[in-house]
mmCIF file with all atom_site columns, C-alpha atoms in Angstrom:
data_model
loop_
_atom_site.group_PDB
_atom_site.id
_atom_site.type_symbol
_atom_site.label_atom_id
_atom_site.label_alt_id
_atom_site.label_comp_id
_atom_site.label_asym_id
_atom_site.label_entity_id
_atom_site.label_seq_id
_atom_site.pdbx_PDB_ins_code
_atom_site.Cartn_x
_atom_site.Cartn_y
_atom_site.Cartn_z
_atom_site.occupancy
_atom_site.B_iso_or_equiv
_atom_site.pdbx_formal_charge
_atom_site.auth_seq_id
_atom_site.auth_comp_id
_atom_site.auth_asym_id
_atom_site.auth_atom_id
_atom_site.pdbx_PDB_model_num
ATOM 1  C CA . UNK A 1 1  ? 48.966 -49.939 -10.867 1.00 48.00 ? 1  UNK A CA 1
ATOM 2  C CA . UNK A 1 2  ? 49.276 -47.463 -13.665 1.00 55.00 ? 2  UNK A CA 1
ATOM 3  C CA . UNK A 1 3  ? 51.014 -44.104 -13.462 1.00 54.00 ? 3  UNK A CA 1
ATOM 4  C CA . UNK A 1 4  ? 49.896 -41.529 -15.907 1.00 55.00 ? 4  UNK A CA 1
ATOM 5  C CA . UNK A 1 5  ? 52.494 -38.979 -16.892 1.00 57.00 ? 5  UNK A CA 1
ATOM 6  C CA . UNK A 1 6  ? 51.351 -35.927 -18.767 1.00 53.00 ? 6  UNK A CA 1
ATOM 7  C CA . UNK A 1 7  ? 53.835 -34.999 -21.445 1.00 51.00 ? 7  UNK A CA 1
ATOM 8  C CA . UNK A 1 8  ? 53.461 -31.976 -23.693 1.00 52.00 ? 8  UNK A CA 1
ATOM 9  C CA . UNK A 1 9  ? 52.910 -32.652 -27.304 1.00 50.00 ? 9  UNK A CA 1
ATOM 10 C CA . UNK A 1 10 ? 55.999 -32.373 -29.424 1.00 50.00 ? 10 UNK A CA 1
ATOM 11 C CA . UNK A 1 11 ? 54.673 -29.537 -31.542 1.00 50.00 ? 11 UNK A CA 1
ATOM 12 C CA . UNK A 1 12 ? 53.618 -27.401 -28.529 1.00 51.00 ? 12 UNK A CA 1
ATOM 13 C CA . UNK A 1 13 ? 55.886 -25.451 -26.256 1.00 54.00 ? 13 UNK A CA 1
ATOM 14 C CA . UNK A 1 14 ? 55.584 -25.359 -22.496 1.00 50.00 ? 14 UNK A CA 1
ATOM 15 C CA . UNK A 1 15 ? 54.146 -22.091 -21.285 1.00 52.00 ? 15 UNK A CA 1
ATOM 16 C CA . UNK A 1 16 ? 55.002 -20.783 -17.847 1.00 51.00 ? 16 UNK A CA 1
ATOM 17 C CA . UNK A 1 17 ? 53.014 -17.558 -18.123 1.00 50.00 ? 17 UNK A CA 1
ATOM 18 C CA . UNK A 1 18 ? 56.193 -15.553 -18.088 1.00 47.00 ? 18 UNK A CA 1
ATOM 19 C CA . UNK A 1 19 ? 55.555 -11.863 -18.387 1.00 47.00 ? 19 UNK A CA 1
ATOM 20 C CA . UNK A 1 20 ? 58.447 -9.711  -19.372 1.00 48.00 ? 20 UNK A CA 1
ATOM 21 C CA . UNK A 1 21 ? 58.851 -6.706  -17.164 1.00 50.00 ? 21 UNK A CA 1
ATOM 22 C CA . UNK A 1 22 ? 60.553 -3.695  -18.566 1.00 51.00 ? 22 UNK A CA 1
ATOM 23 C CA . UNK A 1 23 ? 62.749 -1.743  -16.224 1.00 50.00 ? 23 UNK A CA 1
ATOM 24 C CA . UNK A 1 24 ? 61.881 1.915   -15.833 1.00 52.00 ? 24 UNK A CA 1
ATOM 25 C CA . UNK A 1 25 ? 64.192 4.538   -17.208 1.00 53.00 ? 25 UNK A CA 1
ATOM 26 C CA . UNK A 1 26 ? 66.803 5.637   -14.692 1.00 54.00 ? 26 UNK A CA 1
ATOM 27 C CA . UNK A 1 27 ? 65.633 9.250   -14.706 1.00 55.00 ? 27 UNK A CA 1
ATOM 28 C CA . UNK A 1 28 ? 62.025 8.382   -13.788 1.00 58.00 ? 28 UNK A CA 1
ATOM 29 C CA . UNK A 1 29 ? 62.943 5.723   -11.262 1.00 66.00 ? 29 UNK A CA 1
ATOM 30 C CA . UNK A 1 30 ? 62.511 6.839   -7.661  1.00 67.00 ? 30 UNK A CA 1
ATOM 31 C CA . UNK A 1 31 ? 65.128 6.257   -5.045  1.00 76.00 ? 31 UNK A CA 1
ATOM 32 C CA . UNK A 1 32 ? 64.022 3.809   -2.311  1.00 76.00 ? 32 UNK A CA 1
ATOM 33 C CA . UNK A 1 33 ? 65.050 6.365   0.295   1.00 77.00 ? 33 UNK A CA 1
ATOM 34 C CA . UNK A 1 34 ? 62.738 8.957   -1.258  1.00 85.00 ? 34 UNK A CA 1
ATOM 35 C CA . UNK A 1 35 ? 59.845 6.499   -1.171  1.00 86.00 ? 35 UNK A CA 1
ATOM 36 C CA . UNK A 1 36 ? 60.526 5.683   2.477   1.00 86.00 ? 36 UNK A CA 1
ATOM 37 C CA . UNK A 1 37 ? 60.778 9.356   3.409   1.00 89.00 ? 37 UNK A CA 1
ATOM 38 C CA . UNK A 1 38 ? 57.498 10.065  1.633   1.00 90.00 ? 38 UNK A CA 1
ATOM 39 C CA . UNK A 1 39 ? 55.822 7.247   3.574   1.00 91.00 ? 39 UNK A CA 1
ATOM 40 C CA . UNK A 1 40 ? 57.289 8.542   6.838   1.00 92.00 ? 40 UNK A CA 1
ATOM 41 C CA . UNK A 1 41 ? 56.139 12.110  6.160   1.00 93.00 ? 41 UNK A CA 1
ATOM 42 C CA . UNK A 1 42 ? 52.676 10.821  5.270   1.00 93.00 ? 42 UNK A CA 1
ATOM 43 C CA . UNK A 1 43 ? 52.622 8.882   8.553   1.00 94.00 ? 43 UNK A CA 1
ATOM 44 C CA . UNK A 1 44 ? 53.527 12.025  10.504  1.00 94.00 ? 44 UNK A CA 1
ATOM 45 C CA . UNK A 1 45 ? 50.811 14.044  8.768   1.00 94.00 ? 45 UNK A CA 1
ATOM 46 C CA . UNK A 1 46 ? 48.166 11.411  9.465   1.00 94.00 ? 46 UNK A CA 1
ATOM 47 C CA . UNK A 1 47 ? 49.273 11.152  13.092  1.00 94.00 ? 47 UNK A CA 1
ATOM 48 C CA . UNK A 1 48 ? 48.982 14.928  13.519  1.00 93.00 ? 48 UNK A CA 1
ATOM 49 C CA . UNK A 1 49 ? 45.474 14.958  12.032  1.00 92.00 ? 49 UNK A CA 1
ATOM 50 C CA . UNK A 1 50 ? 44.419 12.082  14.250  1.00 93.00 ? 50 UNK A CA 1
ATOM 51 C CA . UNK A 1 51 ? 45.780 13.701  17.420  1.00 91.00 ? 51 UNK A CA 1
ATOM 52 C CA . UNK A 1 52 ? 44.286 17.116  16.704  1.00 91.00 ? 52 UNK A CA 1
ATOM 53 C CA . UNK A 1 53 ? 40.899 16.220  15.218  1.00 91.00 ? 53 UNK A CA 1
ATOM 54 C CA . UNK A 1 54 ? 39.938 12.651  16.072  1.00 89.00 ? 54 UNK A CA 1
ATOM 55 C CA . UNK A 1 55 ? 41.132 12.173  19.661  1.00 89.00 ? 55 UNK A CA 1
ATOM 56 C CA . UNK A 1 56 ? 38.883 13.334  22.469  1.00 89.00 ? 56 UNK A CA 1
ATOM 57 C CA . UNK A 1 57 ? 41.112 14.814  25.151  1.00 88.00 ? 57 UNK A CA 1
ATOM 58 C CA . UNK A 1 58 ? 39.968 14.889  28.807  1.00 91.00 ? 58 UNK A CA 1
ATOM 59 C CA . UNK A 1 59 ? 39.138 18.136  30.532  1.00 94.00 ? 59 UNK A CA 1
ATOM 60 C CA . UNK A 1 60 ? 41.582 19.685  33.001  1.00 94.00 ? 60 UNK A CA 1
ATOM 61 C CA . UNK A 1 61 ? 39.523 18.641  36.045  1.00 94.00 ? 61 UNK A CA 1
ATOM 62 C CA . UNK A 1 62 ? 39.279 15.016  34.866  1.00 95.00 ? 62 UNK A CA 1
ATOM 63 C CA . UNK A 1 63 ? 42.995 14.992  34.199  1.00 95.00 ? 63 UNK A CA 1
ATOM 64 C CA . UNK A 1 64 ? 43.766 16.286  37.702  1.00 96.00 ? 64 UNK A CA 1
ATOM 65 C CA . UNK A 1 65 ? 41.472 13.768  39.381  1.00 96.00 ? 65 UNK A CA 1
ATOM 66 C CA . UNK A 1 66 ? 43.019 10.907  37.390  1.00 96.00 ? 66 UNK A CA 1
ATOM 67 C CA . UNK A 1 67 ? 46.533 12.061  38.289  1.00 97.00 ? 67 UNK A CA 1
ATOM 68 C CA . UNK A 1 68 ? 45.641 12.250  41.987  1.00 97.00 ? 68 UNK A CA 1
ATOM 69 C CA . UNK A 1 69 ? 44.110 8.771   41.822  1.00 97.00 ? 69 UNK A CA 1
ATOM 70 C CA . UNK A 1 70 ? 47.289 7.361   40.251  1.00 97.00 ? 70 UNK A CA 1
ATOM 71 C CA . UNK A 1 71 ? 49.499 9.038   42.872  1.00 98.00 ? 71 UNK A CA 1
ATOM 72 C CA . UNK A 1 72 ? 47.382 7.723   45.764  1.00 98.00 ? 72 UNK A CA 1
ATOM 73 C CA . UNK A 1 73 ? 47.372 4.190   44.308  1.00 98.00 ? 73 UNK A CA 1
ATOM 74 C CA . UNK A 1 74 ? 51.171 4.358   43.850  1.00 98.00 ? 74 UNK A CA 1
ATOM 75 C CA . UNK A 1 75 ? 51.695 5.428   47.474  1.00 98.00 ? 75 UNK A CA 1
ATOM 76 C CA . UNK A 1 76 ? 49.423 2.626   48.747  1.00 98.00 ? 76 UNK A CA 1
ATOM 77 C CA . UNK A 1 77 ? 51.257 0.056   46.624  1.00 98.00 ? 77 UNK A CA 1
ATOM 78 C CA . UNK A 1 78 ? 54.626 1.361   47.837  1.00 98.00 ? 78 UNK A CA 1
ATOM 79 C CA . UNK A 1 79 ? 53.466 1.054   51.462  1.00 98.00 ? 79 UNK A CA 1
ATOM 80 C CA . UNK A 1 80 ? 52.288 -2.529  50.888  1.00 98.00 ? 80 UNK A CA 1
ATOM 81 C CA . UNK A 1 81 ? 55.640 -3.475  49.335  1.00 98.00 ? 81 UNK A CA 1
ATOM 82 C CA . UNK A 1 82 ? 57.490 -1.742  52.203  1.00 98.00 ? 82 UNK A CA 1
ATOM 83 C CA . UNK A 1 83 ? 55.472 -3.652  54.808  1.00 98.00 ? 83 UNK A CA 1
ATOM 84 C CA . UNK A 1 84 ? 56.069 -6.972  53.059  1.00 98.00 ? 84 UNK A CA 1
ATOM 85 C CA . UNK A 1 85 ? 59.797 -6.251  52.820  1.00 98.00 ? 85 UNK A CA 1
ATOM 86 C CA . UNK A 1 86 ? 59.967 -5.271  56.494  1.00 98.00 ? 86 UNK A CA 1
ATOM 87 C CA . UNK A 1 87 ? 58.114 -8.425  57.595  1.00 97.00 ? 87 UNK A CA 1
ATOM 88 C CA . UNK A 1 88 ? 60.306 -10.703 55.469  1.00 97.00 ? 88 UNK A CA 1
ATOM 89 C CA . UNK A 1 89 ? 63.460 -8.984  56.727  1.00 97.00 ? 89 UNK A CA 1
ATOM 90 C CA . UNK A 1 90 ? 62.440 -9.576  60.357  1.00 96.00 ? 90 UNK A CA 1
ATOM 91 C CA . UNK A 1 91 ? 61.434 -13.148 59.538  1.00 96.00 ? 91 UNK A CA 1
ATOM 92 C CA . UNK A 1 92 ? 64.781 -13.881 57.871  1.00 96.00 ? 92 UNK A CA 1
ATOM 93 C CA . UNK A 1 93 ? 66.794 -12.366 60.737  1.00 96.00 ? 93 UNK A CA 1
ATOM 94 C CA . UNK A 1 94 ? 64.780 -14.535 63.150  1.00 95.00 ? 94 UNK A CA 1
ATOM 95 C CA . UNK A 1 95 ? 65.444 -17.662 61.082  1.00 95.00 ? 95 UNK A CA 1
ATOM 96 C CA . UNK A 1 96 ? 69.199 -16.915 60.684  1.00 94.00 ? 96 UNK A CA 1
ATOM 97 C CA . UNK A 1 97 ? 69.610 -16.213 64.388  1.00 92.00 ? 97 UNK A CA 1
ATOM 98 C CA . UNK A 1 98 ? 68.514 -19.754 65.307  1.00 87.00 ? 98 UNK A CA 1
#
């Protein structure tokens, strides 16, 4: 079994594709906080445009009917939970009284 090891030639240097990066001058360098604030402000502007121009809002009558539907469903669910609690309470008092 032979193992082949690749060695660079003696007259050639190894190249690691190193690219020197020059640091920007301190006066033109932006503060990270400024960059983050700019991104946040841009996010707020885009959110405002989306909410005012791209979202289709329901009409007042549809909004009222949806709200009434949610309230009725909440009352029905509350009554079901109350009935289950009442039945289990009576069942437990019956079991403990034995």
